[in-house]
Coordinates of C-alpha atoms in Angstrom, one line a residue:
Chain A
M173 CA -136.8 -22.1 -126.3
G174 CA -137.0 -25.8 -126.2
I175 CA -140.0 -26.1 -128.1
Q176 CA -140.6 -29.7 -128.7
R177 CA -143.3 -30.9 -131.4
T178 CA -145.9 -33.5 -130.4
G179 CA -147.9 -35.2 -133.2
V180 CA -151.2 -33.6 -132.8
K181 CA -153.0 -30.7 -132.1
D182 CA -156.3 -29.2 -132.0
S183 CA -157.1 -25.6 -130.9
N184 CA -160.1 -24.8 -128.9
Q185 CA -160.0 -22.3 -126.4
L186 CA -161.8 -21.5 -123.2
R187 CA -161.5 -17.9 -123.3
D188 CA -162.1 -15.2 -120.6
S189 CA -165.9 -15.2 -120.5
S190 CA -167.6 -17.5 -118.5
L191 CA -168.6 -21.1 -119.6
F192 CA -171.1 -22.2 -117.1
R193 CA -173.7 -20.4 -115.2
P194 CA -173.1 -21.0 -111.8
S195 CA -175.3 -24.0 -110.4
Q196 CA -176.9 -23.6 -107.1
S197 CA -174.4 -26.1 -105.2
E198 CA -171.6 -23.9 -106.8
V199 CA -172.9 -20.8 -105.3
D200 CA -173.5 -22.7 -102.1
L201 CA -169.9 -23.5 -102.0
Y202 CA -168.4 -20.0 -102.8
Q203 CA -170.8 -18.9 -100.2
H204 CA -169.9 -21.4 -97.5
D205 CA -166.5 -20.0 -98.0
M206 CA -167.8 -16.6 -98.0
E207 CA -169.8 -17.1 -95.1
D208 CA -167.0 -17.8 -92.9
F209 CA -164.9 -14.9 -93.9
L210 CA -167.4 -12.5 -93.8
L211 CA -169.6 -13.2 -91.1
D212 CA -166.6 -13.2 -88.5
S213 CA -167.3 -9.5 -88.0
A214 CA -170.6 -8.4 -86.1
A215 CA -173.3 -8.7 -88.8
E216 CA -174.9 -9.0 -85.5
P217 CA -176.3 -6.1 -83.7
A218 CA -173.6 -5.0 -80.9
A219 CA -175.1 -7.2 -77.9
P220 CA -174.2 -6.5 -74.6
H221 CA -177.3 -7.3 -73.3
Q222 CA -178.1 -10.5 -75.0
N223 CA -181.6 -10.6 -73.8
K224 CA -183.0 -7.3 -73.9
L225 CA -184.0 -5.4 -76.4
L226 CA -182.3 -1.9 -76.0
L227 CA -182.7 1.0 -78.1
C228 CA -179.0 1.6 -78.4
D229 CA -178.4 -2.2 -79.7
L230 CA -181.2 -1.5 -82.3
L231 CA -179.8 1.7 -83.6
D232 CA -175.9 0.3 -83.5
I233 CA -175.6 -0.3 -87.3
S234 CA -171.8 0.3 -87.0
G235 CA -170.9 -3.3 -87.6
V236 CA -172.6 -3.6 -90.9
L237 CA -171.6 -0.4 -92.0
S238 CA -167.8 -1.2 -91.1
E239 CA -168.1 -4.0 -93.3
A240 CA -169.4 -2.0 -96.1
A241 CA -166.7 0.7 -95.7
S242 CA -164.2 -1.8 -95.5
A243 CA -165.0 -3.4 -98.8
I244 CA -165.2 0.0 -100.2
V245 CA -161.7 0.7 -99.3
D246 CA -160.3 -2.8 -100.3
D247 CA -161.6 -6.0 -101.2
S248 CA -160.1 -9.4 -102.3
F249 CA -162.2 -9.7 -105.3
T250 CA -160.9 -6.3 -107.1
R251 CA -157.4 -7.3 -106.2
C252 CA -157.7 -9.9 -108.4
F253 CA -158.3 -8.2 -111.4
K254 CA -155.7 -5.4 -110.7
S255 CA -152.9 -4.7 -113.1
N256 CA -149.9 -4.4 -111.2
I257 CA -147.7 -1.7 -112.2
P258 CA -144.2 -2.5 -111.4
E259 CA -141.9 0.4 -109.9
P260 CA -140.0 2.6 -112.3
W261 CA -136.6 2.0 -112.2
N262 CA -135.5 4.7 -114.6
W263 CA -135.9 7.5 -112.2
N264 CA -132.2 8.9 -112.2
I265 CA -129.7 10.4 -114.6
Y266 CA -127.8 7.2 -115.5
L267 CA -130.8 5.1 -116.0
L268 CA -133.0 7.5 -118.0
P269 CA -130.8 7.5 -121.1
L270 CA -130.4 3.8 -121.0
W271 CA -134.2 3.4 -120.3
C272 CA -134.7 5.8 -123.6
L273 CA -132.0 3.8 -125.3
G274 CA -134.1 0.5 -124.5
V275 CA -137.2 2.0 -125.6
I276 CA -135.6 3.0 -129.1
V277 CA -134.3 -0.5 -129.6
R278 CA -137.8 -2.0 -128.6
Y279 CA -140.0 -0.1 -130.7
C280 CA -137.7 1.0 -133.6
I281 CA -135.5 -2.4 -134.1
L282 CA -137.4 -5.2 -132.4
F283 CA -140.7 -4.6 -133.0
P284 CA -140.5 -4.3 -136.8
V285 CA -138.3 -7.4 -137.0
R286 CA -141.3 -9.4 -134.7
V287 CA -144.0 -7.9 -136.7
L288 CA -141.9 -9.1 -140.1
L289 CA -141.4 -12.4 -138.3
L290 CA -145.1 -12.9 -137.7
T291 CA -146.2 -11.6 -141.1
V292 CA -143.9 -14.3 -142.8
G293 CA -145.1 -16.9 -140.2
W294 CA -148.7 -16.2 -141.2
I295 CA -147.8 -16.2 -145.0
I296 CA -146.6 -19.9 -144.5
F297 CA -149.2 -20.8 -142.4
L298 CA -151.9 -19.4 -144.7
G299 CA -150.1 -20.7 -147.7
A300 CA -150.2 -24.0 -146.6
F301 CA -153.3 -24.1 -144.7
I302 CA -155.9 -23.1 -147.2
P303 CA -154.6 -25.3 -150.1
V304 CA -154.3 -28.6 -147.4
H305 CA -158.0 -27.6 -146.1
F306 CA -159.4 -28.0 -149.6
I307 CA -157.2 -30.4 -151.6
L308 CA -157.1 -33.2 -148.6
R309 CA -160.9 -32.7 -148.2
K310 CA -161.5 -36.5 -148.8
H311 CA -158.3 -37.8 -146.8
D312 CA -159.7 -36.7 -143.3
H313 CA -156.5 -38.1 -141.0
M314 CA -154.0 -36.9 -143.1
R315 CA -155.5 -33.5 -143.3
R316 CA -156.1 -33.1 -139.6
K317 CA -152.5 -34.0 -139.1
I318 CA -150.9 -31.6 -141.2
E319 CA -153.4 -28.7 -140.0
R320 CA -152.4 -29.5 -136.4
G321 CA -149.0 -29.0 -137.2
L322 CA -149.2 -26.0 -138.7
V323 CA -151.4 -24.5 -135.7
E324 CA -148.6 -25.6 -133.7
F325 CA -145.9 -23.9 -136.1
I326 CA -147.7 -20.6 -136.0
C327 CA -148.3 -20.7 -132.3
S328 CA -144.4 -21.1 -131.9
V329 CA -144.4 -17.9 -134.2
F330 CA -146.5 -16.0 -132.0
V331 CA -144.5 -16.8 -128.9
A332 CA -141.3 -15.7 -130.9
S333 CA -142.9 -12.6 -131.6
W334 CA -142.8 -11.6 -128.3
T335 CA -139.6 -13.5 -127.3
G336 CA -141.7 -15.9 -125.1
V337 CA -139.0 -17.4 -122.5
V338 CA -140.9 -20.1 -121.5
K339 CA -139.9 -23.3 -119.2
Y340 CA -141.7 -26.3 -119.1
H341 CA -141.6 -28.5 -116.1
G342 CA -142.9 -31.7 -115.6
P343 CA -143.8 -34.8 -118.0
R344 CA -145.2 -33.7 -121.3
P345 CA -148.9 -34.3 -121.7
S346 CA -149.2 -37.8 -123.2
R347 CA -152.1 -38.7 -125.5
R348 CA -154.5 -41.1 -123.6
P349 CA -158.2 -41.3 -123.8
R350 CA -160.4 -39.9 -120.8
Q351 CA -158.1 -36.8 -119.7
V352 CA -158.6 -33.4 -119.4
F353 CA -156.2 -30.5 -118.6
V354 CA -156.7 -27.7 -116.8
A355 CA -155.0 -24.4 -116.3
N356 CA -155.0 -21.0 -114.5
H357 CA -155.9 -18.4 -116.6
T358 CA -153.9 -14.9 -117.1
S359 CA -154.7 -14.1 -120.9
M360 CA -155.1 -15.6 -124.1
I361 CA -151.9 -16.1 -124.4
D362 CA -151.9 -19.0 -122.1
F363 CA -153.4 -21.2 -124.8
I364 CA -150.7 -20.5 -127.4
I365 CA -147.8 -20.9 -125.1
L366 CA -149.5 -24.3 -123.9
E367 CA -150.5 -25.0 -127.5
Q368 CA -146.5 -25.0 -128.9
M369 CA -146.1 -27.5 -127.2
T370 CA -148.6 -29.8 -127.1
A371 CA -151.6 -29.9 -129.4
F372 CA -154.7 -29.2 -127.2
A373 CA -158.8 -29.0 -128.1
V374 CA -159.8 -26.1 -126.2
I375 CA -163.4 -24.3 -125.4
M376 CA -163.9 -21.1 -126.5
Q377 CA -166.5 -18.2 -126.9
K378 CA -167.2 -16.8 -130.1
H379 CA -165.4 -13.4 -130.6
P380 CA -165.8 -10.7 -132.9
G381 CA -163.0 -9.3 -135.1
W382 CA -160.1 -10.9 -136.2
V383 CA -160.0 -13.4 -133.5
G384 CA -163.7 -14.5 -134.8
L385 CA -162.7 -14.7 -138.4
L386 CA -159.8 -17.1 -137.3
Q387 CA -162.3 -18.9 -135.1
N388 CA -164.7 -19.3 -138.0
T389 CA -161.8 -20.8 -140.6
V390 CA -158.9 -22.2 -138.9
L391 CA -160.2 -23.1 -135.3
E392 CA -163.2 -24.6 -136.6
S393 CA -161.7 -27.2 -138.9
L394 CA -159.7 -28.2 -135.8
G395 CA -162.9 -29.2 -134.0
C396 CA -163.3 -26.2 -131.7
I397 CA -166.1 -26.5 -129.1
W398 CA -168.1 -23.2 -129.0
F399 CA -170.4 -21.9 -126.0
N400 CA -172.4 -19.1 -125.5
R401 CA -172.3 -17.3 -122.0
T402 CA -176.0 -15.7 -122.5
E403 CA -177.6 -18.9 -123.0
S404 CA -178.5 -20.9 -120.0
K405 CA -179.4 -24.1 -121.5
D406 CA -176.0 -24.0 -122.9
R407 CA -174.4 -25.5 -120.2
H408 CA -176.1 -29.0 -120.7
V409 CA -175.2 -28.8 -124.5
V410 CA -171.6 -27.9 -124.4
G411 CA -171.2 -30.4 -121.3
E412 CA -172.3 -33.0 -123.7
K413 CA -169.8 -32.1 -126.2
L414 CA -167.2 -32.2 -124.0
R415 CA -168.1 -35.6 -122.6
K416 CA -168.2 -36.9 -126.6
H417 CA -164.9 -35.5 -126.8
V418 CA -163.5 -37.4 -124.0
I419 CA -164.3 -40.4 -125.0
D420 CA -163.5 -40.4 -128.6
P421 CA -159.9 -41.8 -128.7
E422 CA -159.3 -39.9 -131.9
S423 CA -159.8 -36.6 -130.4
N424 CA -157.4 -34.3 -129.0
L425 CA -156.4 -33.6 -125.5
L426 CA -158.9 -31.3 -123.9
L427 CA -157.7 -28.2 -122.2
I428 CA -160.0 -26.2 -119.9
F429 CA -159.6 -22.9 -118.0
P430 CA -161.8 -23.5 -115.1
E431 CA -161.6 -20.0 -113.8
G432 CA -163.9 -18.8 -116.3
T433 CA -162.3 -15.4 -116.7
C434 CA -158.6 -14.0 -116.9
V435 CA -157.0 -13.5 -113.7
N436 CA -153.9 -11.0 -112.9
N437 CA -151.6 -14.2 -112.2
E438 CA -151.3 -13.4 -108.4
Y439 CA -154.5 -14.6 -107.4
I440 CA -156.8 -17.8 -108.3
V441 CA -160.6 -17.6 -108.1
M442 CA -162.8 -20.4 -107.7
F443 CA -163.0 -23.0 -110.4
K444 CA -166.2 -24.0 -112.2
K445 CA -166.8 -27.8 -111.8
G446 CA -167.5 -28.5 -115.2
A447 CA -164.3 -29.9 -115.9
F448 CA -164.2 -32.3 -112.9
E449 CA -167.4 -34.1 -113.6
L450 CA -166.5 -35.4 -116.7
D451 CA -165.5 -38.8 -115.1
C452 CA -161.9 -38.8 -116.0
T453 CA -158.5 -37.8 -115.0
V454 CA -157.6 -34.2 -114.5
C455 CA -154.3 -33.1 -115.4
P456 CA -153.6 -29.7 -113.7
V457 CA -151.5 -27.4 -115.3
A458 CA -149.8 -23.9 -113.2
I459 CA -148.8 -21.2 -115.1
K460 CA -146.8 -18.7 -113.4
Y461 CA -145.7 -15.2 -115.5
N462 CA -142.5 -13.5 -114.4
K463 CA -143.2 -9.7 -114.7
I464 CA -139.9 -8.7 -114.9
F465 CA -140.2 -7.3 -118.6
V466 CA -144.0 -7.2 -118.8
D467 CA -147.0 -7.9 -117.0
A468 CA -148.7 -10.7 -119.3
F469 CA -152.3 -10.4 -117.4
W470 CA -154.8 -9.2 -120.2
N471 CA -157.3 -7.0 -118.3
S472 CA -160.1 -7.4 -120.9
R473 CA -161.8 -4.3 -119.5
K474 CA -159.2 -2.0 -120.1
Q475 CA -157.9 -3.2 -123.5
S476 CA -158.5 -5.2 -126.3
F477 CA -156.5 -8.5 -127.3
T478 CA -155.0 -6.5 -130.3
M479 CA -153.4 -3.7 -127.8
H480 CA -152.4 -6.4 -125.4
L481 CA -150.5 -8.2 -128.0
L482 CA -148.9 -4.8 -129.6
R483 CA -147.7 -4.5 -126.0
L484 CA -146.1 -7.6 -125.6
M485 CA -144.7 -7.3 -128.8
T486 CA -143.1 -4.0 -127.7
S487 CA -141.3 -5.4 -124.8
W488 CA -138.3 -7.0 -124.1
A489 CA -139.5 -10.8 -123.4
V490 CA -142.3 -12.6 -121.9
V491 CA -141.1 -15.0 -119.3
C492 CA -142.9 -17.7 -117.6
D493 CA -143.1 -21.0 -116.1
V494 CA -145.3 -24.0 -116.9
W495 CA -145.6 -26.9 -114.6
Y496 CA -147.3 -29.9 -115.8
L497 CA -148.6 -31.6 -112.3
E498 CA -149.5 -34.9 -111.4
P499 CA -152.8 -36.3 -112.8
Q500 CA -155.7 -36.4 -110.2
T501 CA -158.6 -38.6 -110.3
I502 CA -161.9 -37.9 -108.2
R503 CA -161.6 -39.5 -104.8
P504 CA -164.3 -42.1 -103.6
N505 CA -166.0 -39.5 -101.2
E506 CA -165.5 -36.6 -102.7
T507 CA -167.9 -34.3 -104.8
P508 CA -166.7 -32.7 -108.0
I509 CA -166.4 -29.3 -106.2
E510 CA -164.4 -30.6 -103.3
F511 CA -162.2 -32.1 -106.4
A512 CA -162.0 -28.9 -108.1
E513 CA -160.9 -27.3 -104.6
R514 CA -158.4 -29.8 -104.2
V515 CA -156.8 -29.3 -108.0
R516 CA -157.0 -25.7 -107.3
D517 CA -155.0 -25.9 -104.1
M518 CA -152.3 -27.6 -106.1
I519 CA -152.3 -25.3 -108.7
A520 CA -152.1 -22.3 -106.6
K521 CA -149.4 -24.0 -104.5
R522 CA -147.0 -24.6 -107.4
A523 CA -147.5 -21.3 -109.0
G524 CA -147.1 -19.6 -106.0
I525 CA -150.5 -17.4 -106.3
K526 CA -152.9 -16.8 -103.5
K527 CA -156.5 -18.6 -103.5
V528 CA -159.7 -16.2 -103.1
A529 CA -163.0 -17.5 -102.6
W530 CA -164.8 -15.5 -105.4
D531 CA -166.6 -16.7 -108.2
G532 CA -164.9 -15.2 -111.4
Y533 CA -168.3 -14.7 -112.9
L534 CA -168.7 -11.7 -110.4
K535 CA -166.8 -10.0 -112.9
Y536 CA -170.0 -9.8 -115.1
Y537 CA -173.0 -10.5 -112.9
R538 CA -173.7 -9.1 -109.2
P539 CA -173.7 -11.8 -106.3
S540 CA -176.6 -13.8 -105.3
S541 CA -179.0 -12.4 -103.1
K542 CA -178.6 -15.5 -101.0
L543 CA -175.3 -14.6 -98.9
T544 CA -177.4 -11.1 -97.8
E545 CA -180.4 -13.2 -97.0
K546 CA -178.6 -15.2 -94.7
M547 CA -177.1 -12.3 -92.9
Q548 CA -180.6 -10.9 -92.6
Q549 CA -181.8 -14.0 -91.1
K550 CA -179.1 -14.4 -88.7
F551 CA -180.1 -10.7 -87.5
A552 CA -183.6 -11.1 -87.6
E553 CA -183.2 -14.2 -85.5
S554 CA -181.6 -12.5 -83.0
M555 CA -184.0 -9.6 -82.8
L556 CA -186.7 -12.4 -82.4
R557 CA -185.0 -14.0 -79.5
R558 CA -184.9 -10.7 -77.8
L559 CA -188.3 -10.0 -78.3
R560 CA -189.6 -13.5 -77.2
T561 CA -187.7 -13.0 -73.9
K562 CA -189.1 -9.5 -73.1
T563 CA -192.9 -10.6 -73.9
S564 CA -193.9 -14.2 -73.0
D565 CA -197.4 -14.1 -74.1
E566 CA -197.2 -11.9 -77.1
D567 CA -199.0 -12.9 -80.5
L568 CA -195.7 -13.8 -82.0
S569 CA -196.2 -15.2 -85.6
T570 CA -193.5 -17.1 -86.8
P571 CA -191.1 -15.3 -89.6
M572 CA -192.2 -15.0 -93.2
E573 CA -195.8 -15.5 -92.3
G574 CA -198.1 -12.9 -93.8
Chain B
M124 CA -149.5 4.7 -116.7
G125 CA -147.0 5.8 -113.9
N126 CA -147.5 5.8 -110.0
T127 CA -151.1 7.0 -109.3
S128 CA -149.7 9.3 -106.4
S129 CA -148.1 11.5 -109.0
M130 CA -151.2 12.6 -110.0
L131 CA -152.1 14.0 -106.9
T132 CA -149.7 16.9 -105.7
Q133 CA -148.6 17.7 -102.4
Y134 CA -151.1 20.5 -102.3
D135 CA -154.0 18.4 -103.1
I136 CA -153.1 16.0 -100.4
E137 CA -152.9 18.6 -97.9
E138 CA -156.1 20.2 -99.0
V139 CA -157.9 16.7 -98.9
Q140 CA -156.2 16.3 -95.3
S141 CA -157.6 19.8 -93.8
H142 CA -160.8 18.9 -95.4
C143 CA -161.2 15.6 -93.4
K144 CA -159.8 17.5 -90.4
G145 CA -156.4 15.7 -90.4
I146 CA -158.1 12.2 -89.4
F147 CA -156.5 10.4 -92.5
S148 CA -152.5 10.5 -92.6
Q149 CA -151.0 11.2 -96.1
R150 CA -150.0 7.7 -96.6
E151 CA -153.7 6.9 -96.4
I152 CA -154.8 9.5 -98.4
I153 CA -152.7 8.3 -101.2
S154 CA -153.9 4.9 -100.6
L155 CA -157.6 6.2 -101.0
Y156 CA -156.8 7.8 -103.8
E157 CA -155.3 4.7 -105.6
R158 CA -158.5 3.1 -104.6
F159 CA -160.6 5.8 -105.9
C160 CA -159.0 5.6 -109.1
I161 CA -159.4 2.0 -109.5
L162 CA -163.2 2.1 -108.6
D163 CA -163.9 5.2 -110.8
R164 CA -163.3 3.2 -113.8
S165 CA -164.0 5.8 -116.4
G166 CA -161.8 8.3 -114.8
K167 CA -164.7 11.0 -114.6
G168 CA -164.2 12.0 -110.9
F169 CA -166.8 10.4 -109.1
I170 CA -167.9 6.4 -108.6
L171 CA -171.5 5.5 -109.8
E172 CA -173.6 3.0 -108.6
D173 CA -172.8 0.2 -110.6
E174 CA -169.2 0.8 -110.0
F175 CA -169.7 0.7 -106.2
M176 CA -171.8 -2.5 -106.8
A177 CA -169.0 -4.0 -108.8
V178 CA -167.4 -5.1 -105.5
P179 CA -169.2 -8.2 -104.4
E180 CA -168.3 -7.6 -100.8
F181 CA -169.8 -4.3 -100.9
A182 CA -173.1 -5.6 -103.2
L183 CA -173.5 -8.1 -100.4
N184 CA -174.0 -5.9 -97.7
P185 CA -177.8 -5.0 -96.3
L186 CA -177.1 -1.6 -96.1
A187 CA -175.6 -1.2 -99.5
Q188 CA -178.5 0.9 -100.7
R189 CA -178.3 3.5 -98.1
L190 CA -174.6 4.1 -98.6
L191 CA -174.9 4.4 -102.1
R192 CA -177.1 7.1 -101.7
I193 CA -174.4 8.8 -99.5
L194 CA -171.4 8.0 -101.3
E195 CA -172.7 8.1 -105.0
G196 CA -171.5 10.8 -107.2
V197 CA -169.1 12.5 -104.8
N198 CA -165.6 14.0 -105.5
F199 CA -162.6 12.4 -104.0
K200 CA -162.4 14.9 -101.6
E201 CA -165.9 14.0 -100.2
F202 CA -165.3 10.6 -100.5
V203 CA -162.3 11.1 -98.1
L204 CA -164.5 13.3 -95.6
L205 CA -167.3 10.5 -95.5
L206 CA -164.8 7.6 -95.0
S207 CA -163.0 9.3 -92.2
A208 CA -166.0 8.1 -90.0
F209 CA -164.4 5.1 -90.1
S210 CA -161.1 5.8 -88.9
P211 CA -159.8 5.0 -85.7
R212 CA -158.6 8.6 -85.2
A213 CA -162.1 10.0 -85.8
S214 CA -164.0 10.9 -83.0
F215 CA -167.0 9.7 -81.6
K216 CA -169.0 12.8 -82.7
E217 CA -167.8 11.9 -86.3
K218 CA -169.0 8.5 -86.3
M219 CA -172.2 9.5 -84.7
E220 CA -173.1 12.0 -87.5
F221 CA -172.4 9.2 -90.0
I222 CA -175.0 7.0 -88.6
F223 CA -177.4 9.5 -87.8
K224 CA -177.1 10.4 -91.9
V225 CA -177.6 6.9 -93.1
Y226 CA -180.8 6.9 -90.6
D227 CA -181.8 10.4 -91.7
S228 CA -183.0 9.6 -95.3
D229 CA -184.7 12.6 -96.2
G230 CA -181.9 14.9 -94.4
D231 CA -184.5 16.6 -92.3
G232 CA -182.3 16.5 -89.2
K233 CA -184.8 14.2 -87.4
V234 CA -185.1 10.1 -87.2
T235 CA -188.5 9.0 -87.3
T236 CA -190.1 5.6 -86.3
S237 CA -190.6 5.0 -90.1
D238 CA -186.7 5.7 -90.6
I239 CA -185.9 3.5 -88.0
L240 CA -188.1 1.0 -89.5
G241 CA -186.5 1.3 -92.9
V242 CA -183.1 0.5 -91.5
L243 CA -184.5 -2.2 -89.8
R244 CA -186.1 -3.7 -93.1
D245 CA -182.8 -3.5 -94.9
L246 CA -181.2 -5.2 -92.1
S247 CA -183.9 -8.1 -91.4
G248 CA -185.0 -8.5 -95.3
S249 CA -188.0 -10.9 -95.5
F250 CA -187.3 -12.7 -92.1
L251 CA -189.0 -10.2 -90.2
T252 CA -192.8 -9.4 -90.6
E253 CA -193.9 -5.5 -90.8
K254 CA -195.9 -6.4 -87.7
Q255 CA -192.9 -7.7 -85.7
R256 CA -190.3 -4.9 -86.8
E257 CA -193.2 -2.6 -85.6
Q258 CA -193.2 -4.3 -82.3
V259 CA -189.3 -4.3 -81.8
V260 CA -188.9 -0.7 -82.9
I261 CA -192.0 0.6 -80.4
Q262 CA -190.4 -2.2 -77.8
A263 CA -187.0 -0.5 -78.0
L264 CA -188.1 3.0 -77.9
D265 CA -190.3 2.2 -75.1
Q266 CA -187.6 0.9 -73.2
A267 CA -185.2 4.0 -73.7
G268 CA -188.5 6.3 -72.5
F269 CA -189.4 7.5 -76.1
S270 CA -193.1 7.4 -77.5
S271 CA -193.8 5.3 -80.4
G272 CA -194.4 8.6 -82.6
C273 CA -191.5 10.7 -82.0
M274 CA -188.9 11.9 -83.7
L275 CA -185.4 11.5 -82.5
T276 CA -183.1 14.5 -83.1
Y277 CA -179.2 14.3 -83.4
E278 CA -179.1 15.0 -79.9
D279 CA -181.2 12.1 -78.5
F280 CA -179.4 9.9 -81.1
V281 CA -176.1 10.7 -79.3
K282 CA -177.7 10.3 -76.0
V283 CA -179.0 6.7 -76.9
L284 CA -175.9 5.7 -78.7
V285 CA -173.3 6.7 -75.9
K286 CA -173.8 3.5 -74.4
A287 CA -173.2 1.5 -77.4
N288 CA -170.2 -0.5 -78.1
L289 CA -169.6 1.1 -81.6
K290 CA -167.4 -1.1 -83.9
M291 CA -166.8 1.4 -86.6
E292 CA -163.1 1.1 -87.4
V293 CA -161.6 0.2 -90.7
E294 CA -157.6 -0.1 -91.6
V295 CA -156.7 1.7 -95.0
P296 CA -154.0 -0.3 -96.0
V297 CA -150.6 1.4 -97.1
D298 CA -147.9 0.0 -98.6

C-alpha cells in the first residue's frame, strides 16, 4: 500500500458541514456564473413585438414555466449529490453463484478479520496514547511527536480495514511555513487517506456520537480548530485561528476542504474563499475514487458515518488516486475568489470531475433571492420599456417608488 | 438498492403512459420515476414543498410558488400528467391548459384582472409599483379588446395566446 511515515502529524478536520457563511462577494460570484447559464433562455416575455405591449406577450409565461419544469426534471445541483449505483453484473446463472460466494467471503471472512484488525489497532493506539498523554504532560514537544505518530498509525489501520488501495502521485507535502493544502471532498475518509501519508491539521465541525468523543479527546490534544456553522461571527474567529496557525512554524500542515460539504466525486462545487485569503501558498490535492468495488461517496443525508464505514468494510477494496499538485500563489491582479476558481479548475481537471457553479451550502440553505430579483428586474424593465413607447405623456414614476 | 426502474412494473409504466395520453415514451417515464424518487426523499409517494425547494434552480424561479400549488402532494401518475404539458409532443391545447391553470389560482375557470396582476407581481417583484403593474395590465387588455374589469375564460385565453410564440419544451434526459 506504500504507506510512508513522515514525522509530524496533527488532525483537524473540515467536515461535511459548511465552514463559512457565504459572504456577499462569494454570493455575487456564484450568481455571476449562474446568471449566464440561467438567463440564456427566455426569462423575458416572448417578444416578437418589442415595442408594443400586447396581451399575448404579457400572458405568455411559457419561458419562465419551462425553466422551472426543466429544473424539476433534472438539475445540476442535485446531480452532485446523487449516489451512482453501478450496473448489477450478477445477472445470469454463472455470475450469480459467483457473486453469492463473494458475498459470503466478504461478510463472513473479510469483515470479521477487518473488525479484529481495527479492534487490535484501537487497543494498541489507546494503550499508547492515553499513557503518553498524561505521563509526558511536561514534555510537550516529545508528547506531540509521539501522539502524531500514533494518529498516523491508527489512520493506516483504518485504511487497512477497508483494504484501501491508494496511489499517491506527485511530491509528498513538505513541512514549510505559510502553506495550506486544499482538496476536493467526497467523504470523511478523504481525511484519513491523506492523513496516513502526511500529518495534517484540519478544521472540523464538532460532531455528536463516537466521532465527537474522539474529537474531544484525541483530536483536541492534537490541536484541532473547531468551528460552529450556525454562528455567523464564528467565521472571523476561525479565520483568525487559521491565520495564526499558518504563521506558526511549529504547527502542522493545514488541510482544508473548501467545498464545505461532501460531493459525489463526479462533480466539484464552488470553493469557499476562506482558504485562499490567508496570504500563503495553496497546494491543491486532487482525490478521485474508483467505483469499481464500492462508491466512496458519503451521502450524509442517507446514512450515518458508522453505516458508511460498515459499507466500506464489507466491500472488497476502496481504490483511489491522490494527486499532489503544484503549489499556487495568488497572482497580482487576482481576487481570492478568482484564485479559488483557478485552483478548483486545476483539481477538477486532474481528478477528471466536472465543475458546477453551485455553492455546496445550498444543501442546507435556500438560494439567496438576489438572483430571482435580477430576473424580476429584467422583466420589469422590458415591461416599462413598452409602457413608455406606447404612452409618452403618462405619469411614469421610476421603479421602486411609492 | 438496485435499479429503480425494477420497482416500476411494465403494467405501471403503461398505466402512467395512458394517463398522460401517450405523450411521454416509456423510457422517459422511467427517467421521470427515477427523478421523482430522488426528489421524494422519504419515499412517501408524493413530493413536498421543501423537497421541491431543495432544487436551487427551481427555488430561484419567480413562479415557483404557483407551480408548487399545482405540483405539491401529487402522486407520480399526476406528476407525469402535469409535466407532459412540457413535452415537445404535447399539443397546443395541453400547453394552454397548463398555463391557464397557473393563472387561474382559485380554479374557477376564469382568469380575472387580479389573477393576471398576481402573476405579474410574481414576475416583476418589487421592480414595478402596483400602479405600473395596473397600467401594464389595463393597457394590454385594452389593446386586445378587453375591458379592464372583465374575466377571461379558457376560450378567450386560447384566442389570445394562439398568436404567441410559446417556448414550452423541456427534454427529459434518458440514458
